[in-house]
Short mmCIF file of C-alpha atoms and ligand atoms in Angstrom, two decimals:
data_model
loop_
_atom_site.label_atom_id
_atom_site.label_comp_id
_atom_site.label_asym_id
_atom_site.label_seq_id
_atom_site.Cartn_x
_atom_site.Cartn_y
_atom_site.Cartn_z
CA MET U 1 152.62 211.69 64.67
CA THR U 2 152.71 207.90 65.09
CA THR U 3 155.96 206.63 66.59
CA ILE U 4 157.14 203.25 65.31
CA ALA U 5 159.95 201.16 66.77
CA PHE U 6 161.51 199.10 63.99
CA ILE U 7 163.77 196.23 65.12
CA GLY U 8 165.76 194.26 62.52
CA LEU U 9 166.93 196.39 59.59
CA GLY U 10 168.40 193.69 57.34
CA ASN U 11 167.68 192.90 53.69
CA MET U 12 163.94 193.10 54.29
CA GLY U 13 163.58 195.32 57.37
CA GLY U 14 165.84 198.05 55.94
CA GLY U 15 163.49 198.84 53.06
CA MET U 16 160.38 198.36 55.19
CA ALA U 17 161.56 200.83 57.83
CA ALA U 18 162.47 203.33 55.10
CA ASN U 19 158.92 203.17 53.73
CA GLN U 20 157.51 203.87 57.20
CA ALA U 21 159.74 206.96 57.41
CA LYS U 22 158.66 208.05 53.91
CA ALA U 23 155.04 207.90 55.13
CA GLN U 24 155.91 210.63 57.68
CA ARG U 25 155.99 208.29 60.65
CA ARG U 26 158.64 208.74 63.33
CA VAL U 27 160.72 205.58 63.08
CA MET U 28 163.00 204.65 65.97
CA ALA U 29 165.26 202.07 64.34
CA PHE U 30 167.48 199.43 65.92
CA ASP U 31 169.66 196.62 64.61
CA LEU U 32 172.73 194.88 66.02
CA ALA U 33 174.64 195.70 62.80
CA PRO U 34 176.07 199.25 62.63
CA ALA U 35 175.89 199.26 58.79
CA ALA U 36 172.14 198.58 58.92
CA LEU U 37 171.67 201.45 61.40
CA LYS U 38 173.60 203.79 59.12
CA ARG U 39 171.46 202.87 56.14
CA ALA U 40 168.30 203.44 58.23
CA GLU U 41 169.52 206.92 59.17
CA GLU U 42 170.19 207.74 55.51
CA ASN U 43 166.61 206.66 54.79
CA GLY U 44 165.01 209.03 57.29
CA CYS U 45 164.82 206.82 60.41
CA HIS U 46 166.18 207.75 63.88
CA PRO U 47 168.89 205.22 64.79
CA VAL U 48 169.03 204.22 68.48
CA THR U 49 171.41 202.08 70.48
CA SER U 50 169.08 199.46 72.01
CA VAL U 51 165.68 197.81 71.67
CA ALA U 52 164.73 199.43 74.99
CA GLU U 53 165.40 202.91 73.61
CA ALA U 54 163.53 202.14 70.38
CA VAL U 55 160.34 200.91 72.04
CA LYS U 56 160.01 203.19 75.07
CA ASP U 57 157.80 205.83 73.39
CA ALA U 58 156.52 203.74 70.49
CA ASP U 59 152.81 203.29 69.69
CA ILE U 60 153.68 200.41 67.38
CA VAL U 61 156.61 197.97 67.48
CA ILE U 62 157.54 196.15 64.25
CA THR U 63 160.14 193.37 64.16
CA MET U 64 161.81 191.74 61.12
CA LEU U 65 164.22 189.20 62.60
CA PRO U 66 165.94 186.06 61.28
CA ALA U 67 164.14 183.24 63.16
CA GLY U 68 162.02 182.08 66.13
CA PRO U 69 164.71 182.23 68.86
CA HIS U 70 165.48 185.88 67.98
CA VAL U 71 161.77 186.74 68.19
CA ARG U 72 161.31 185.06 71.60
CA GLN U 73 164.40 186.75 73.02
CA VAL U 74 163.70 190.25 71.68
CA TYR U 75 160.04 190.29 72.79
CA ASN U 76 160.46 188.67 76.22
CA ASP U 77 163.76 190.21 77.31
CA GLU U 78 163.70 193.60 75.59
CA VAL U 79 160.32 194.69 74.24
CA ALA U 80 157.99 193.62 77.08
CA PRO U 81 159.96 195.24 79.94
CA ASN U 82 160.35 198.55 78.09
CA ALA U 83 157.37 199.17 75.76
CA LYS U 84 154.42 201.45 76.56
CA PRO U 85 151.39 199.68 78.06
CA GLY U 86 148.90 198.79 75.32
CA ALA U 87 151.42 199.18 72.48
CA LEU U 88 150.67 197.24 69.29
CA LEU U 89 153.39 194.65 68.61
CA ILE U 90 153.71 193.27 65.06
CA ASP U 91 156.22 190.55 64.21
CA CYS U 92 156.82 190.29 60.44
CA SER U 93 159.60 187.65 60.61
CA THR U 94 159.01 184.18 59.19
CA ILE U 95 159.05 181.80 62.17
CA ASP U 96 157.39 178.59 63.39
CA VAL U 97 153.72 178.64 64.32
CA GLU U 98 154.36 177.41 67.89
CA THR U 99 156.72 180.28 68.69
CA ALA U 100 154.32 182.82 67.17
CA ARG U 101 151.48 181.51 69.36
CA ALA U 102 153.66 181.37 72.48
CA VAL U 103 154.98 184.91 72.05
CA ALA U 104 151.44 186.19 71.34
CA GLU U 105 150.19 184.70 74.62
CA GLN U 106 153.20 185.99 76.58
CA MET U 107 152.75 189.53 75.23
CA ARG U 108 148.98 189.53 75.76
CA ALA U 109 149.49 188.38 79.36
CA LYS U 110 151.62 191.51 79.82
CA GLY U 111 148.92 193.81 78.44
CA PHE U 112 150.11 194.27 74.84
CA ARG U 113 148.29 193.66 71.58
CA PHE U 114 150.12 191.31 69.20
CA ALA U 115 150.08 190.13 65.59
CA ASP U 116 152.15 187.67 63.59
CA ALA U 117 152.36 189.24 60.13
CA PRO U 118 154.86 187.46 57.85
CA VAL U 119 155.26 188.67 54.29
CA SER U 120 155.24 187.36 50.77
CA GLY U 121 157.53 189.20 48.35
CA GLY U 122 161.28 189.59 48.49
CA THR U 123 163.65 192.50 48.96
CA ALA U 124 162.39 194.30 45.83
CA ALA U 125 158.85 194.34 47.27
CA ALA U 126 160.21 195.39 50.68
CA ASP U 127 161.98 198.35 49.04
CA ALA U 128 158.97 199.24 46.87
CA GLY U 129 156.40 198.98 49.68
CA THR U 130 154.48 196.25 47.84
CA LEU U 131 154.66 193.29 50.23
CA ALA U 132 151.70 190.99 50.89
CA PHE U 133 151.09 190.54 54.64
CA MET U 134 149.26 187.55 56.12
CA VAL U 135 148.14 188.29 59.64
CA GLY U 136 147.26 186.30 62.75
CA CYS U 137 145.58 188.56 65.31
CA GLU U 138 142.43 189.42 67.25
CA GLU U 139 139.75 190.50 64.78
CA ALA U 140 139.23 193.75 66.70
CA ASP U 141 142.87 194.77 66.17
CA PHE U 142 143.00 194.11 62.43
CA ALA U 143 141.97 197.55 61.13
CA GLU U 144 144.75 199.19 63.15
CA ILE U 145 147.28 196.58 62.03
CA ASP U 146 146.27 197.09 58.38
CA GLU U 147 146.78 200.84 58.78
CA ALA U 148 150.17 200.32 60.48
CA LEU U 149 151.39 198.10 57.63
CA LYS U 150 150.06 200.30 54.76
CA PRO U 151 153.32 202.09 53.83
CA MET U 152 154.94 198.66 53.32
CA SER U 153 152.09 196.73 51.72
CA ARG U 154 150.32 195.93 48.49
CA ILE U 155 147.75 193.86 50.38
CA THR U 156 147.12 192.75 53.96
CA ILE U 157 144.89 189.77 54.70
CA ARG U 158 143.79 188.48 58.11
CA ALA U 159 144.42 184.71 58.15
CA GLY U 160 142.85 184.09 61.57
CA LYS U 161 143.94 184.05 65.21
CA PHE U 162 147.52 184.07 66.54
CA GLY U 163 149.88 181.89 64.49
CA ALA U 164 147.53 181.84 61.47
CA GLY U 165 149.74 184.30 59.57
CA GLN U 166 152.74 182.00 59.99
CA ALA U 167 150.65 178.96 59.08
CA ALA U 168 149.56 180.65 55.83
CA LYS U 169 153.13 181.68 55.05
CA ILE U 170 154.69 178.22 55.42
CA CYS U 171 151.85 176.50 53.52
CA ASN U 172 152.21 179.04 50.70
CA ASN U 173 155.98 178.64 50.51
CA MET U 174 155.82 174.85 50.65
CA ALA U 175 153.54 174.94 47.59
CA LEU U 176 155.87 177.47 45.95
CA GLY U 177 158.95 175.26 46.47
CA ILE U 178 157.15 172.25 44.99
CA GLN U 179 155.83 174.27 42.03
CA MET U 180 159.26 175.69 41.26
CA LEU U 181 160.82 172.21 41.19
CA ALA U 182 158.00 170.93 38.97
CA THR U 183 158.47 173.86 36.58
CA CYS U 184 162.24 173.30 36.42
CA GLU U 185 161.76 169.58 35.75
CA ALA U 186 159.33 170.31 32.94
CA PHE U 187 161.79 172.70 31.24
CA ALA U 188 164.61 170.13 31.67
CA LEU U 189 162.51 167.40 30.04
CA ALA U 190 161.39 169.77 27.28
CA GLU U 191 165.04 170.47 26.48
CA LYS U 192 165.86 166.74 26.25
CA LEU U 193 162.90 166.33 23.89
CA GLY U 194 164.24 169.05 21.63
CA LEU U 195 161.39 171.44 22.44
CA ASP U 196 162.20 175.14 22.22
CA ALA U 197 162.10 176.70 25.73
CA GLN U 198 160.23 179.81 24.58
CA ALA U 199 157.66 177.68 22.74
CA PHE U 200 157.18 175.54 25.86
CA PHE U 201 156.82 178.69 27.97
CA GLU U 202 154.13 180.09 25.62
CA ILE U 203 152.18 176.84 25.66
CA ALA U 204 152.51 175.91 29.36
CA SER U 205 151.74 179.44 30.54
CA LYS U 206 148.38 179.17 28.76
CA SER U 207 147.77 175.53 29.70
CA SER U 208 147.01 173.60 32.86
CA SER U 209 150.54 173.71 34.35
CA GLN U 210 150.36 177.52 34.52
CA CYS U 211 151.54 178.76 37.92
CA TRP U 212 153.39 181.73 39.47
CA SER U 213 156.76 179.95 39.23
CA LEU U 214 156.27 179.64 35.48
CA THR U 215 154.64 182.90 34.42
CA ALA U 216 155.92 185.42 36.98
CA TYR U 217 159.23 183.88 38.07
CA CYS U 218 160.29 181.70 35.17
CA PRO U 219 163.46 179.71 36.04
CA TRP U 220 164.56 179.39 32.40
CA PRO U 221 166.77 182.36 31.37
CA GLY U 222 165.25 184.36 28.53
CA ALA U 223 161.76 182.87 28.80
CA GLY U 224 158.94 184.95 30.28
CA PRO U 225 159.46 188.23 32.16
CA GLN U 226 162.85 189.38 33.49
CA THR U 227 163.57 187.36 36.65
CA ALA U 228 166.51 186.19 38.78
CA SER U 229 167.25 183.59 36.08
CA ASP U 230 168.22 186.45 33.75
CA ARG U 231 170.76 187.69 36.35
CA ASN U 232 172.45 184.29 36.70
CA TYR U 233 170.14 183.67 39.69
CA GLU U 234 171.61 186.46 41.81
CA SER U 235 169.67 188.66 44.28
CA GLY U 236 166.28 187.03 44.45
CA PHE U 237 164.79 184.65 47.01
CA ALA U 238 167.82 182.70 48.21
CA THR U 239 167.85 178.89 48.21
CA ALA U 240 168.81 179.04 51.92
CA MET U 241 165.66 181.08 52.65
CA MET U 242 163.45 178.65 50.75
CA LEU U 243 165.08 175.80 52.65
CA LYS U 244 164.33 177.56 55.96
CA ASP U 245 160.63 177.81 55.04
CA LEU U 246 160.46 174.20 53.82
CA LYS U 247 161.98 173.02 57.11
CA LEU U 248 159.37 175.03 59.03
CA ALA U 249 156.65 173.36 56.92
CA GLN U 250 158.04 169.86 57.54
CA ASP U 251 158.39 170.48 61.29
CA ALA U 252 154.80 171.72 61.39
CA ALA U 253 153.60 168.73 59.34
CA ALA U 254 155.35 166.27 61.68
CA LYS U 255 153.99 167.93 64.82
CA ASN U 256 150.44 168.17 63.49
CA GLY U 257 150.11 164.84 61.68
CA ALA U 258 149.85 166.26 58.14
CA SER U 259 150.98 164.16 55.18
CA THR U 260 153.27 166.27 52.96
CA PRO U 261 155.41 163.89 50.86
CA MET U 262 156.02 166.43 48.08
CA GLY U 263 157.02 169.05 50.65
CA ALA U 264 159.46 166.54 52.17
CA GLN U 265 160.95 165.85 48.74
CA ALA U 266 161.27 169.57 48.05
CA GLU U 267 163.02 170.07 51.39
CA ALA U 268 165.47 167.22 50.62
CA LEU U 269 166.28 168.63 47.16
CA TYR U 270 166.79 172.19 48.40
CA ALA U 271 168.89 170.90 51.34
CA LEU U 272 171.16 169.07 48.91
CA PHE U 273 171.42 172.10 46.60
CA ASP U 274 172.30 174.24 49.64
CA ARG U 275 174.99 171.75 50.76
CA MET U 276 176.42 171.78 47.25
CA GLY U 277 177.25 175.45 47.87
CA PHE U 278 174.34 177.20 46.17
CA GLY U 279 172.49 178.48 49.25
CA HIS U 280 173.09 182.09 48.20
CA LYS U 281 171.66 181.58 44.69
CA ASP U 282 168.02 182.28 43.90
CA PHE U 283 165.81 179.24 44.52
CA SER U 284 165.03 179.01 40.79
CA ALA U 285 168.72 178.15 40.15
CA VAL U 286 167.82 174.46 40.66
CA GLN U 287 166.90 174.75 36.96
CA GLN U 288 170.57 174.55 36.00
CA TRP U 289 171.16 171.60 38.34
CA LEU U 290 168.18 169.63 36.99
CA ARG U 291 169.26 170.20 33.38
CA GLY U 292 172.81 169.06 34.24
CA ASN U 293 174.38 172.46 33.69
CA LEU U 294 175.76 173.43 37.11
CA SER U 295 178.83 174.99 35.52
CA ALA U 296 176.54 177.82 34.32
CA LEU U 297 176.10 178.99 37.93
P1 LIG X 301 168.61 189.58 57.43
O1 LIG X 301 169.51 188.58 58.06
O2 LIG X 301 169.10 190.38 56.27
O3 LIG X 301 168.10 190.63 58.54
C1 LIG X 301 167.85 190.32 59.88
C2 LIG X 301 168.39 191.47 60.72
O4 LIG X 301 168.04 191.24 62.09
C3 LIG X 301 169.91 191.59 60.66
O5 LIG X 301 170.26 192.90 60.20
C4 LIG X 301 170.37 191.36 62.10
O6 LIG X 301 171.48 192.13 62.48
C5 LIG X 301 169.11 191.75 62.87
N1 LIG X 301 169.04 191.20 64.21
C6 LIG X 301 169.23 189.91 64.60
N2 LIG X 301 169.05 189.79 65.94
C7 LIG X 301 168.74 191.04 66.39
C8 LIG X 301 168.46 191.58 67.67
N3 LIG X 301 168.47 190.82 68.76
N4 LIG X 301 168.18 192.89 67.77
C9 LIG X 301 168.19 193.68 66.66
N5 LIG X 301 168.46 193.24 65.42
C10 LIG X 301 168.73 191.92 65.29
O7 LIG X 301 167.27 188.78 57.04
P2 LIG X 301 166.11 189.25 56.04
O8 LIG X 301 166.38 188.72 54.69
O9 LIG X 301 165.85 190.69 56.25
O10 LIG X 301 164.90 188.37 56.63
C11 LIG X 301 164.22 188.74 57.81
C12 LIG X 301 163.00 187.86 57.97
O11 LIG X 301 162.16 188.01 56.81
C13 LIG X 301 163.33 186.38 58.08
O12 LIG X 301 162.50 185.79 59.05
C14 LIG X 301 163.04 185.84 56.68
O13 LIG X 301 162.69 184.47 56.66
C15 LIG X 301 161.88 186.73 56.26
N6 LIG X 301 161.70 186.89 54.80
C16 LIG X 301 162.78 187.16 54.01
C17 LIG X 301 162.60 187.33 52.63
C18 LIG X 301 163.77 187.61 51.72
O14 LIG X 301 163.60 187.56 50.49
N7 LIG X 301 164.93 187.97 52.26
C19 LIG X 301 161.30 187.24 52.08
C20 LIG X 301 160.22 187.00 52.93
C21 LIG X 301 160.43 186.84 54.29
#
């Protein structure tokens, strides 16, 4: 039986670890939060009291941590000194490309195999085992990584070498943030023009502004499929999370000389919305702000 160490059992990692256990893998689970450990135990994982204990017999180590500094610290200080030689290390957190590349090199220098494998899809996809993984790794390791991620995935795509998974993730989410704002602006203008929101949805979703933010994640309550907008923008992809990804994209753009003016604008708008106190609301809640209806939130 494959033994998996799962580190970071939060909103995303909790469901992901549970799906590994459901697939009859032995999951040694660790998180700093006792409540997360308890939930993991209820979901068939073996809770342990340290990263060292989780990784010592693991064939595969999976991490789902908040940000780059956590990933550097956990891998360098806790995973590397304690994991089995040759273990496959897969970091699924969303972090900056530089850190992903640095940690990959540090782990490879110590004899481990490594992949950055961030995900697309929120907590519902994490719970359902339908995440999309974008992977930066050695080509030779990809088949094994794909197999390791299967209980948690709808699709796994190799983006390229180390850091390529993170690069794909932040480019995707920058485009998503921009598209969501564009969709919200279009609905706000449609309203001012006296156009029925459902009629606009029907037309735009079959016309050239069609995009995921419109047809799969419509920000206008009542239009399109059921989304966070129909739950007053609760429990979706939080504004604060979108802002984190937009900041990563802008940092990467600045460091690599890319011109991303729309991404910069999206970051500024989401930063303001976050500072206004709506960081916990789904990122499509900017709809109510742009239509001048913040009191609805
Ligand atoms: P979260 O804050 O709910 O979970 C992170 C967990 O890591 C927490 O339970 C925390 O206690 C634990 N942790 C922190 N430091 C640790 C350490 N040293 N050792 C062990 N555990 C530690 O965050 P989340 O929503 O699960 O997101 C995790 C990652 O997934 C982030 O990088 C995020 O950007 C990315 N992501 C999130 C979503 C989403 O919708 N929430 C979607 C896609 C990607």
